Amino acid sequence: MEKNISFSRSQAEYIENIAAIMRIRARGEKPLAMVHTYGCQQNVADGEKIKGLLSEMGFSFTEDVEEADLVLYNTCAIREHAEDRVFGNVGALKNVKRRHPSLLIALCGCMMEQEHVAERIRKSYPFVNLVFGTHVIHRFPELLHQALVDGKRVFSRGNEEEDAVIVEGLPVYRDGSTKAWVTVMYGCDNFCSYCVVPYVRGRERSREPEAILEEFKSLVDAGYKDITLLGQNVNSYGKGLKRPITFAGLLRMLDQVPGEYRIRFMTSHPKDASKELLDTMAEGKHICHHLHLPFQSGNDRVLKVMNRRYTREKYLELIRYAREKMPDISLTSDVIVGFPGETEEEFCDTLSLVEEVGFTSLFTFIFSPRKGTVAEKMDDPVTPEEKSARFKRLCDLQESIAAKRCSSMVGTLQRVLVEEKNSKTGLLTGRTEGNIVVDFEGSDQLIGSFATVEITTARNWILGGVLRED
Ligand code: SF4
């Protein structure tokens, strides 16, 4: 049974001690940390907590590895390519450490929850000081203190008890002032046959709605305008809580908070996405008409071996219902090409589903075998060349669909949240409710607020527009 606990006071002592030690090591200057996060939004949210802890320890942040006192990579295990990149970047730190022997190197995130990765770091990267997994972020000060004071290499992953814990009250250092992430649940119970997440992030556990509401209100009060609720499978939110609540119920509760802001959420699983959720989106005041609903494959046999537990028809039924309730809905999705044994006909089912739905954008991936998953051991007669060719066909199709969808928006008025000024073009850049990028001319003062923009041009998935009075 999961339990929610508060960030421990014992960590406060470590924080103070580290701050004192680092002040001396940095000769009275503020110590600098370079933190780089790989992977999904959940990892980004974790990275903001790690930066929050570092900030409490007196660190400022830098992008320059040469001036850093501490380098931390918050890693992602979802694909082989992402792991290779991490190993490459960690390897490159060897020379930096040679030049700056006092540099502290820490690695955390999903990769570090895997024993074989920790073992490889232990053996082949002796210059890494600290390795810790996703379940022990709340003990980061203690672990860093150990590495600093004992001078030994520290390796820590969660134990069974820690894997079931939710720690509230961790400090957060948010990178932006317009967009913010709020984790509503952790872990995943689905065990899709290709996915490593249930092994590295543990079982599903939900935060208490009151804790989420409090964090959410503080973000709205602080002026955040685009708040994304995060979970590996948000539609399972609430299961296991003493007072049961559905994800739709949570959305309705947050939607009542007064203010000018948008709510997004990710990721939804089609097997758990309900009509109640779609009705709530349609009726909400602040909930974006944007649904990220990964379908992964358009073929029922492939979906079965992926252990996705829905059919193509069930997926399409959800889409039809969503469109009926929200004709303006923007749909995005994830899809895997070249799952072991996928035939040409089965791949064509994926193409036809993409055509039928007409997604605004797609995150397309070639299957990547992950150690310890069921799919890792599946026979895979499809050649890499064939997989790449299919991948290209899918991307070409999606590009033409996205271009048509964007062109159809020319002439419409869109409510755009202005995020920043593009330093190259000098144009303001913002996003529509459907999460499509819009460039337009305007004053810097609009950054961080909503503007009404008439769409005048469409280039693939980027729109251009002209500012209009509300
Ligand atoms: S739902 Fe499936 S793909 Fe998503 S995190 Fe869970 S196991 Fe992985």
Coordinates of C-alpha atoms and ligand atoms in Angstrom, one line a residue:
M1 CA 0.0 0.0 0.0
E2 CA 1.4 3.4 -1.0
K3 CA 1.9 6.1 1.6
N4 CA 2.4 9.8 1.1
I5 CA 5.1 11.3 3.3
S6 CA 6.6 14.8 3.7
F7 CA 10.0 15.8 2.6
S8 CA 12.1 14.8 5.7
R9 CA 13.6 17.3 8.1
S10 CA 16.7 15.1 8.3
Q11 CA 17.5 16.1 4.7
A12 CA 17.5 19.7 5.8
E13 CA 20.7 19.1 7.8
Y14 CA 22.4 17.6 4.8
I15 CA 21.3 20.6 2.7
E16 CA 22.9 23.0 5.2
N17 CA 26.1 21.0 5.5
I18 CA 26.5 20.7 1.7
A19 CA 25.9 24.5 1.4
A20 CA 28.7 25.1 3.9
I21 CA 31.1 22.7 2.2
M22 CA 30.4 23.9 -1.3
R23 CA 30.8 27.6 -0.2
I24 CA 34.3 26.7 1.0
R25 CA 35.1 24.7 -2.2
A26 CA 33.9 27.5 -4.4
R27 CA 36.0 30.0 -2.4
G28 CA 33.1 32.0 -1.1
E29 CA 31.4 32.2 -4.6
K30 CA 28.1 30.5 -5.3
P31 CA 28.8 26.9 -6.5
L32 CA 27.5 26.2 -10.0
A33 CA 25.6 23.1 -11.1
M34 CA 25.0 22.0 -14.7
V35 CA 21.8 19.9 -14.8
H36 CA 20.7 18.2 -18.0
T37 CA 17.5 16.3 -18.2
Y38 CA 16.8 13.8 -21.0
G39 CA 13.5 12.3 -22.0
C40 CA 9.9 12.8 -21.1
Q41 CA 8.0 15.5 -19.2
Q42 CA 8.0 13.4 -16.1
N43 CA 11.7 13.5 -16.2
V44 CA 11.6 17.2 -16.7
A45 CA 9.4 17.5 -13.6
D46 CA 11.9 15.4 -11.7
G47 CA 14.7 17.5 -13.0
E48 CA 13.0 20.6 -11.6
K49 CA 12.8 19.0 -8.1
I50 CA 16.5 18.1 -8.3
K51 CA 17.3 21.7 -9.2
G52 CA 15.0 22.8 -6.3
L53 CA 17.2 20.8 -3.9
L54 CA 20.4 22.0 -5.4
S55 CA 19.1 25.6 -5.2
E56 CA 18.5 25.0 -1.5
M57 CA 22.0 23.7 -1.2
G58 CA 23.2 27.1 -2.5
F59 CA 23.9 26.2 -6.1
S60 CA 23.3 28.5 -9.1
F61 CA 23.0 27.0 -12.5
T62 CA 25.1 27.1 -15.6
E63 CA 25.1 25.5 -19.1
D64 CA 28.9 25.5 -19.2
V65 CA 30.4 22.3 -18.1
E66 CA 33.9 23.9 -17.7
E67 CA 32.7 26.3 -15.0
A68 CA 30.5 23.8 -13.2
D69 CA 31.3 22.4 -9.7
L70 CA 28.7 19.7 -10.2
V71 CA 27.4 18.0 -13.3
L72 CA 24.2 16.0 -13.1
Y73 CA 22.6 14.0 -15.9
N74 CA 19.0 13.1 -15.3
T75 CA 18.7 10.2 -17.7
C76 CA 16.0 8.4 -19.8
A77 CA 15.7 4.7 -20.5
I78 CA 12.9 4.6 -23.0
R79 CA 15.1 3.9 -26.1
E80 CA 18.5 2.6 -26.8
H81 CA 19.4 5.7 -28.7
A82 CA 18.7 7.9 -25.6
E83 CA 20.9 5.6 -23.4
D84 CA 23.8 5.6 -26.0
R85 CA 23.7 9.4 -25.9
V86 CA 24.0 9.4 -22.1
F87 CA 26.9 7.0 -22.1
G88 CA 28.6 9.2 -24.8
N89 CA 28.1 12.4 -22.8
V90 CA 29.2 10.8 -19.5
G91 CA 32.3 9.4 -21.3
A92 CA 33.1 13.0 -22.4
L93 CA 33.2 14.1 -18.8
K94 CA 36.3 12.1 -18.1
N95 CA 38.5 14.8 -19.7
V96 CA 36.7 17.6 -18.0
K97 CA 37.3 15.9 -14.6
R98 CA 41.0 15.5 -15.5
R99 CA 41.1 19.3 -15.9
H100 CA 38.9 19.9 -12.8
P101 CA 39.6 17.1 -10.4
S102 CA 37.1 18.6 -7.8
L103 CA 34.2 18.3 -10.2
L104 CA 31.3 16.2 -8.8
I105 CA 29.5 14.0 -11.3
A106 CA 26.1 12.6 -10.5
L107 CA 23.8 10.5 -12.7
C108 CA 20.1 9.8 -11.9
G109 CA 16.8 9.1 -13.6
C110 CA 15.3 6.0 -15.2
M111 CA 18.5 4.5 -16.6
M112 CA 20.0 4.4 -13.1
E113 CA 17.2 2.3 -11.8
Q114 CA 18.5 -0.6 -14.0
E115 CA 21.0 -2.8 -12.3
H116 CA 23.0 -3.5 -15.6
V117 CA 23.4 0.3 -16.2
A118 CA 24.6 0.9 -12.6
E119 CA 27.0 -2.0 -13.0
R120 CA 28.4 -0.5 -16.2
I121 CA 28.9 2.9 -14.6
R122 CA 30.6 1.2 -11.6
K123 CA 33.0 -0.7 -13.8
S124 CA 33.7 1.6 -16.8
Y125 CA 33.1 5.1 -15.5
P126 CA 35.1 5.3 -12.3
F127 CA 35.1 9.1 -12.3
V128 CA 31.3 9.3 -11.6
N129 CA 30.7 10.1 -7.9
L130 CA 27.0 9.5 -7.4
V131 CA 24.4 7.3 -9.1
F132 CA 20.8 7.3 -7.8
G133 CA 17.4 6.2 -9.2
T134 CA 14.0 7.8 -9.6
H135 CA 12.7 6.4 -6.2
V136 CA 15.3 8.2 -4.0
I137 CA 15.3 11.7 -5.3
H138 CA 14.0 12.9 -1.9
R139 CA 17.3 11.5 -0.4
F140 CA 19.5 13.3 -3.0
P141 CA 21.0 15.7 -0.3
E142 CA 21.9 12.8 1.9
L143 CA 23.5 10.9 -1.0
L144 CA 25.4 13.9 -2.2
H145 CA 26.6 14.5 1.3
Q146 CA 27.9 11.0 1.5
A147 CA 29.8 11.3 -1.7
L148 CA 31.2 14.7 -0.6
V149 CA 32.2 13.9 3.0
D150 CA 33.2 10.2 2.6
G151 CA 34.8 10.8 -0.7
K152 CA 33.4 7.3 -1.8
R153 CA 31.4 6.5 -4.8
V154 CA 27.7 6.3 -3.9
F155 CA 25.1 4.1 -5.7
S156 CA 21.5 4.1 -4.5
R157 CA 18.3 2.7 -6.0
G158 CA 14.9 2.5 -4.3
N159 CA 14.0 -0.5 -2.1
E160 CA 10.5 -2.0 -2.1
E161 CA 9.3 0.4 0.6
E162 CA 10.6 3.5 -1.1
D163 CA 9.1 2.4 -4.5
A164 CA 5.6 2.7 -3.0
V165 CA 6.2 6.2 -1.4
I166 CA 5.1 9.6 -2.6
V167 CA 7.1 12.4 -1.1
E168 CA 5.4 15.8 -0.8
G169 CA 7.0 19.1 -0.2
L170 CA 10.2 18.8 -2.3
P171 CA 11.4 22.2 -3.4
V172 CA 10.9 22.9 -7.1
Y173 CA 13.0 25.1 -9.3
R174 CA 10.9 25.8 -12.3
D175 CA 12.7 26.6 -15.6
G176 CA 9.9 28.7 -17.1
S177 CA 7.5 31.3 -15.9
T178 CA 4.6 30.5 -18.3
K179 CA 4.4 26.7 -18.4
A180 CA 4.5 24.4 -15.4
W181 CA 4.3 20.6 -14.7
V182 CA 2.3 19.0 -11.9
T183 CA 2.8 15.3 -11.3
V184 CA -0.5 13.7 -10.3
M185 CA 0.7 10.1 -10.2
Y186 CA 3.8 8.0 -10.4
G187 CA 4.6 4.7 -12.0
C188 CA 2.7 2.4 -14.3
D189 CA 0.9 -1.0 -13.9
N190 CA 0.4 -1.7 -17.6
F191 CA 3.5 -3.6 -18.6
C192 CA 3.2 -2.9 -22.3
S193 CA 5.5 -5.6 -23.7
Y194 CA 8.1 -3.1 -25.1
C195 CA 8.2 -0.6 -22.3
V196 CA 10.7 -0.4 -19.4
V197 CA 8.8 2.2 -17.4
P198 CA 7.0 -0.2 -15.0
Y199 CA 10.4 -1.6 -14.1
V200 CA 12.1 1.7 -13.5
R201 CA 9.3 3.9 -12.1
G202 CA 7.5 1.2 -10.0
R203 CA 3.7 0.6 -9.5
E204 CA 1.0 3.2 -10.0
R205 CA 0.5 5.5 -7.0
S206 CA -1.5 8.7 -6.9
R207 CA -1.0 11.9 -5.0
E208 CA -3.8 13.1 -2.7
P209 CA -6.1 15.5 -4.6
E210 CA -5.7 18.1 -1.8
A211 CA -1.9 18.2 -2.3
I212 CA -2.3 18.5 -6.1
L213 CA -4.9 21.3 -5.6
E214 CA -2.6 23.2 -3.3
E215 CA 0.3 23.1 -5.8
F216 CA -2.0 23.9 -8.7
K217 CA -3.4 27.0 -6.9
S218 CA 0.0 28.2 -6.0
L219 CA 1.0 28.0 -9.7
V220 CA -2.0 29.9 -10.9
D221 CA -1.4 32.5 -8.2
A222 CA 2.2 32.8 -9.4
G223 CA 1.0 33.6 -12.9
Y224 CA 1.6 30.2 -14.7
K225 CA -0.7 30.0 -17.6
D226 CA -0.2 26.6 -19.1
I227 CA -0.2 23.8 -16.5
T228 CA 0.3 20.2 -17.5
L229 CA -0.8 17.4 -15.3
L230 CA 1.6 14.5 -15.5
G231 CA 1.5 10.8 -15.1
Q232 CA 2.5 7.8 -17.0
N233 CA -1.1 6.8 -17.3
V234 CA -3.2 9.6 -15.9
N235 CA -6.5 7.8 -16.6
S236 CA -5.6 5.4 -13.7
Y237 CA -5.4 8.4 -11.4
G238 CA -7.1 7.9 -8.0
K239 CA -7.0 4.1 -7.8
G240 CA -5.8 3.0 -4.4
L241 CA -6.6 6.4 -2.7
K242 CA -8.6 6.1 0.5
R243 CA -11.3 8.5 -0.9
P244 CA -11.6 7.3 -4.6
I245 CA -11.6 9.9 -7.3
T246 CA -11.3 9.6 -11.0
F247 CA -9.0 11.6 -13.2
A248 CA -12.0 13.3 -14.6
G249 CA -13.1 14.2 -11.1
L250 CA -9.6 15.7 -10.4
L251 CA -9.8 17.7 -13.6
R252 CA -13.2 19.1 -12.6
M253 CA -11.9 20.1 -9.2
L254 CA -8.8 21.9 -10.6
D255 CA -10.9 23.6 -13.3
Q256 CA -12.8 25.4 -10.6
V257 CA -9.7 27.3 -9.5
P258 CA -10.4 31.0 -10.6
G259 CA -7.9 32.6 -13.0
E260 CA -6.8 32.8 -16.6
Y261 CA -4.9 29.6 -17.4
R262 CA -5.0 26.4 -19.4
I263 CA -4.9 22.8 -18.2
R264 CA -3.3 20.0 -20.2
F265 CA -2.6 16.5 -19.2
M266 CA -0.5 13.6 -20.4
T267 CA -0.3 10.7 -20.9
S268 CA -3.6 9.0 -21.5
H269 CA -4.0 5.3 -22.2
P270 CA -6.7 4.4 -24.6
K271 CA -7.8 1.4 -22.6
D272 CA -8.6 3.7 -19.6
A273 CA -9.7 6.9 -21.4
S274 CA -13.4 7.2 -20.6
K275 CA -16.3 9.1 -22.0
E276 CA -16.5 10.8 -18.6
L277 CA -13.0 12.2 -19.3
L278 CA -14.0 13.5 -22.8
D279 CA -17.2 15.0 -21.4
T280 CA -15.2 16.8 -18.7
M281 CA -12.8 18.2 -21.3
A282 CA -15.7 19.4 -23.4
E283 CA -17.4 21.1 -20.4
G284 CA -14.4 22.5 -18.7
K285 CA -13.6 26.2 -18.6
H286 CA -9.8 25.8 -18.7
I287 CA -9.1 22.3 -20.1
C288 CA -7.5 22.4 -23.5
H289 CA -9.2 20.6 -26.3
H290 CA -6.0 18.8 -26.9
L291 CA -5.7 15.0 -26.3
H292 CA -2.5 13.1 -26.5
L293 CA -3.7 9.5 -26.9
P294 CA -0.9 7.1 -28.0
F295 CA -2.2 4.4 -30.3
Q296 CA 1.2 2.7 -31.0
S297 CA -0.2 0.5 -33.8
G298 CA -3.3 0.4 -36.0
N299 CA -3.4 -3.4 -36.1
D300 CA -5.2 -5.6 -33.6
R301 CA -2.7 -8.5 -33.6
V302 CA 0.3 -6.1 -33.0
L303 CA -1.7 -4.3 -30.3
K304 CA -2.3 -7.7 -28.6
V305 CA 1.4 -8.6 -28.6
M306 CA 2.2 -5.1 -27.4
N307 CA -0.2 -5.9 -24.5
R308 CA -2.0 -2.7 -25.0
R309 CA -5.4 -4.1 -24.2
Y310 CA -7.6 -2.2 -26.6
T311 CA -8.5 -2.7 -30.3
R312 CA -8.2 -0.4 -33.3
E313 CA -12.0 -0.1 -33.2
K314 CA -12.1 0.9 -29.5
Y315 CA -9.5 3.6 -30.2
L316 CA -11.4 4.9 -33.2
E317 CA -14.6 4.9 -31.2
L318 CA -13.0 7.2 -28.6
I319 CA -11.7 9.5 -31.3
R320 CA -15.2 9.7 -32.8
Y321 CA -16.7 10.5 -29.4
A322 CA -14.1 13.1 -28.7
R323 CA -14.7 14.8 -32.1
E324 CA -18.5 14.7 -31.5
K325 CA -18.1 16.5 -28.2
M326 CA -15.2 18.8 -29.3
P327 CA -15.2 19.4 -33.0
D328 CA -12.1 21.6 -32.6
I329 CA -10.1 19.0 -30.7
S330 CA -6.4 18.6 -31.6
L331 CA -5.3 15.0 -31.5
T332 CA -1.7 13.9 -31.0
S333 CA -0.3 10.4 -30.5
D334 CA 2.7 8.1 -30.2
V335 CA 3.3 5.3 -32.7
I336 CA 5.9 2.5 -32.9
V337 CA 7.1 1.3 -36.3
G338 CA 8.7 -2.1 -36.8
F339 CA 7.5 -3.8 -33.7
P340 CA 8.9 -7.4 -33.8
G341 CA 7.1 -9.4 -36.5
E342 CA 5.1 -6.4 -37.8
T343 CA 4.1 -7.4 -41.4
E344 CA 3.7 -5.0 -44.3
E345 CA -0.1 -5.4 -44.1
E346 CA 0.0 -4.7 -40.4
F347 CA 2.0 -1.6 -41.0
C348 CA -0.5 -0.5 -43.6
D349 CA -3.2 -0.6 -40.8
T350 CA -1.1 1.9 -38.9
L351 CA -1.0 4.1 -42.0
S352 CA -4.7 3.9 -42.6
L353 CA -5.4 4.7 -38.9
V354 CA -3.2 7.8 -39.2
E355 CA -5.1 8.8 -42.3
E356 CA -8.5 8.2 -40.7
V357 CA -7.8 10.2 -37.5
G358 CA -5.9 13.1 -39.0
F359 CA -3.5 13.8 -36.1
T360 CA -2.2 17.3 -35.6
S361 CA 1.2 15.8 -34.8
L362 CA 2.7 12.3 -34.2
F363 CA 5.7 11.2 -32.2
T364 CA 7.0 8.3 -34.3
F365 CA 9.5 5.8 -33.1
I366 CA 11.3 2.8 -34.6
F367 CA 11.0 -0.1 -32.1
S368 CA 13.9 -0.2 -29.7
P369 CA 14.4 -3.4 -27.6
R370 CA 14.7 -2.7 -23.9
K371 CA 16.4 -5.0 -21.6
G372 CA 14.1 -7.0 -19.3
T373 CA 11.0 -6.4 -21.3
V374 CA 8.9 -9.2 -23.0
A375 CA 9.5 -7.7 -26.5
E376 CA 13.2 -7.8 -26.1
K377 CA 13.1 -11.6 -26.6
M378 CA 10.6 -11.6 -29.5
D379 CA 11.7 -12.9 -32.9
D380 CA 12.2 -9.9 -35.2
P381 CA 12.5 -10.9 -38.8
V382 CA 11.9 -7.3 -40.1
T383 CA 15.2 -5.8 -41.3
P384 CA 16.4 -2.4 -40.1
E385 CA 16.3 -1.2 -43.7
E386 CA 12.6 -2.1 -43.9
K387 CA 11.9 -0.5 -40.6
S388 CA 13.5 2.7 -41.7
A389 CA 11.6 2.7 -45.0
R390 CA 8.3 2.2 -43.1
F391 CA 9.3 5.0 -40.7
K392 CA 9.8 7.3 -43.6
R393 CA 6.5 6.4 -45.3
L394 CA 4.7 7.2 -42.0
C395 CA 6.5 10.5 -41.5
D396 CA 5.8 11.6 -45.1
L397 CA 2.1 10.7 -44.6
Q398 CA 1.9 12.6 -41.3
E399 CA 3.7 15.6 -42.7
S400 CA 1.1 15.9 -45.5
I401 CA -1.7 15.5 -43.0
A402 CA -0.3 18.1 -40.6
A403 CA 0.3 20.5 -43.5
K404 CA -3.4 20.2 -44.6
R405 CA -4.6 20.6 -41.0
C406 CA -2.6 23.7 -40.5
S407 CA -3.7 25.1 -43.8
S408 CA -7.3 24.7 -42.8
M409 CA -6.6 27.0 -39.9
V410 CA -5.7 29.9 -42.1
G411 CA -8.3 32.7 -41.7
T412 CA -9.3 31.5 -38.2
L413 CA -8.8 33.5 -34.9
Q414 CA -6.8 31.6 -32.3
R415 CA -6.2 32.3 -28.7
V416 CA -2.4 32.0 -28.3
L417 CA -0.4 31.9 -25.2
V418 CA 2.7 34.0 -25.9
E419 CA 5.8 32.1 -24.7
E420 CA 8.9 34.0 -26.0
K421 CA 10.6 36.0 -28.7
N422 CA 12.4 34.1 -31.4
S423 CA 15.9 35.7 -31.3
K424 CA 16.5 34.8 -35.0
T425 CA 13.3 36.0 -36.5
G426 CA 12.4 38.7 -33.9
L427 CA 8.8 37.3 -34.0
L428 CA 6.8 36.4 -30.9
T429 CA 6.2 32.6 -30.6
G430 CA 3.2 31.1 -28.8
R431 CA 0.9 28.1 -28.8
T432 CA -2.7 27.6 -29.6
E433 CA -5.0 25.6 -27.4
G434 CA -4.2 22.6 -29.6
N435 CA -0.5 23.1 -28.9
I436 CA 0.4 24.3 -32.4
V437 CA 3.2 26.9 -32.7
V438 CA 2.2 30.4 -34.0
D439 CA 4.7 33.1 -34.9
F440 CA 3.6 36.7 -35.2
E441 CA 4.8 40.3 -34.7
G442 CA 4.1 42.0 -31.4
S443 CA 5.4 43.7 -28.3
D444 CA 7.6 41.8 -25.8
Q445 CA 5.1 42.9 -23.2
L446 CA 2.8 40.2 -24.5
I447 CA 5.1 37.4 -23.4
G448 CA 3.4 35.4 -20.7
S449 CA -0.1 36.5 -21.6
F450 CA -2.9 35.4 -24.0
A451 CA -3.3 37.1 -27.3
T452 CA -5.8 36.7 -30.2
V453 CA -4.1 36.0 -33.4
E454 CA -5.6 35.7 -36.9
I455 CA -3.8 32.9 -38.7
T456 CA -2.5 34.0 -42.1
T457 CA 0.0 31.4 -43.2
A458 CA 0.8 27.8 -42.6
R459 CA 4.1 26.1 -43.1
N460 CA 3.9 22.4 -42.2
W461 CA 3.2 22.5 -38.5
I462 CA 4.0 26.1 -37.8
L463 CA 1.5 28.8 -38.2
G464 CA 2.0 32.5 -38.9
G465 CA -0.4 35.2 -37.9
V466 CA -1.4 38.8 -37.2
L467 CA -2.2 40.1 -33.8
R468 CA -5.9 41.1 -33.4
E469 CA -7.7 43.0 -30.7
D470 CA -9.7 40.8 -28.3
Ligands
SF4_1 S1 1.2 2.5 -20.4 FE1 2.6 1.1 -21.4 S2 3.9 2.4 -22.6 FE2 3.0 3.7 -21.1 S3 4.4 3.8 -19.4 FE3 2.9 2.2 -18.9 S4 3.9 0.3 -19.8 FE4 5.0 2.1 -20.7

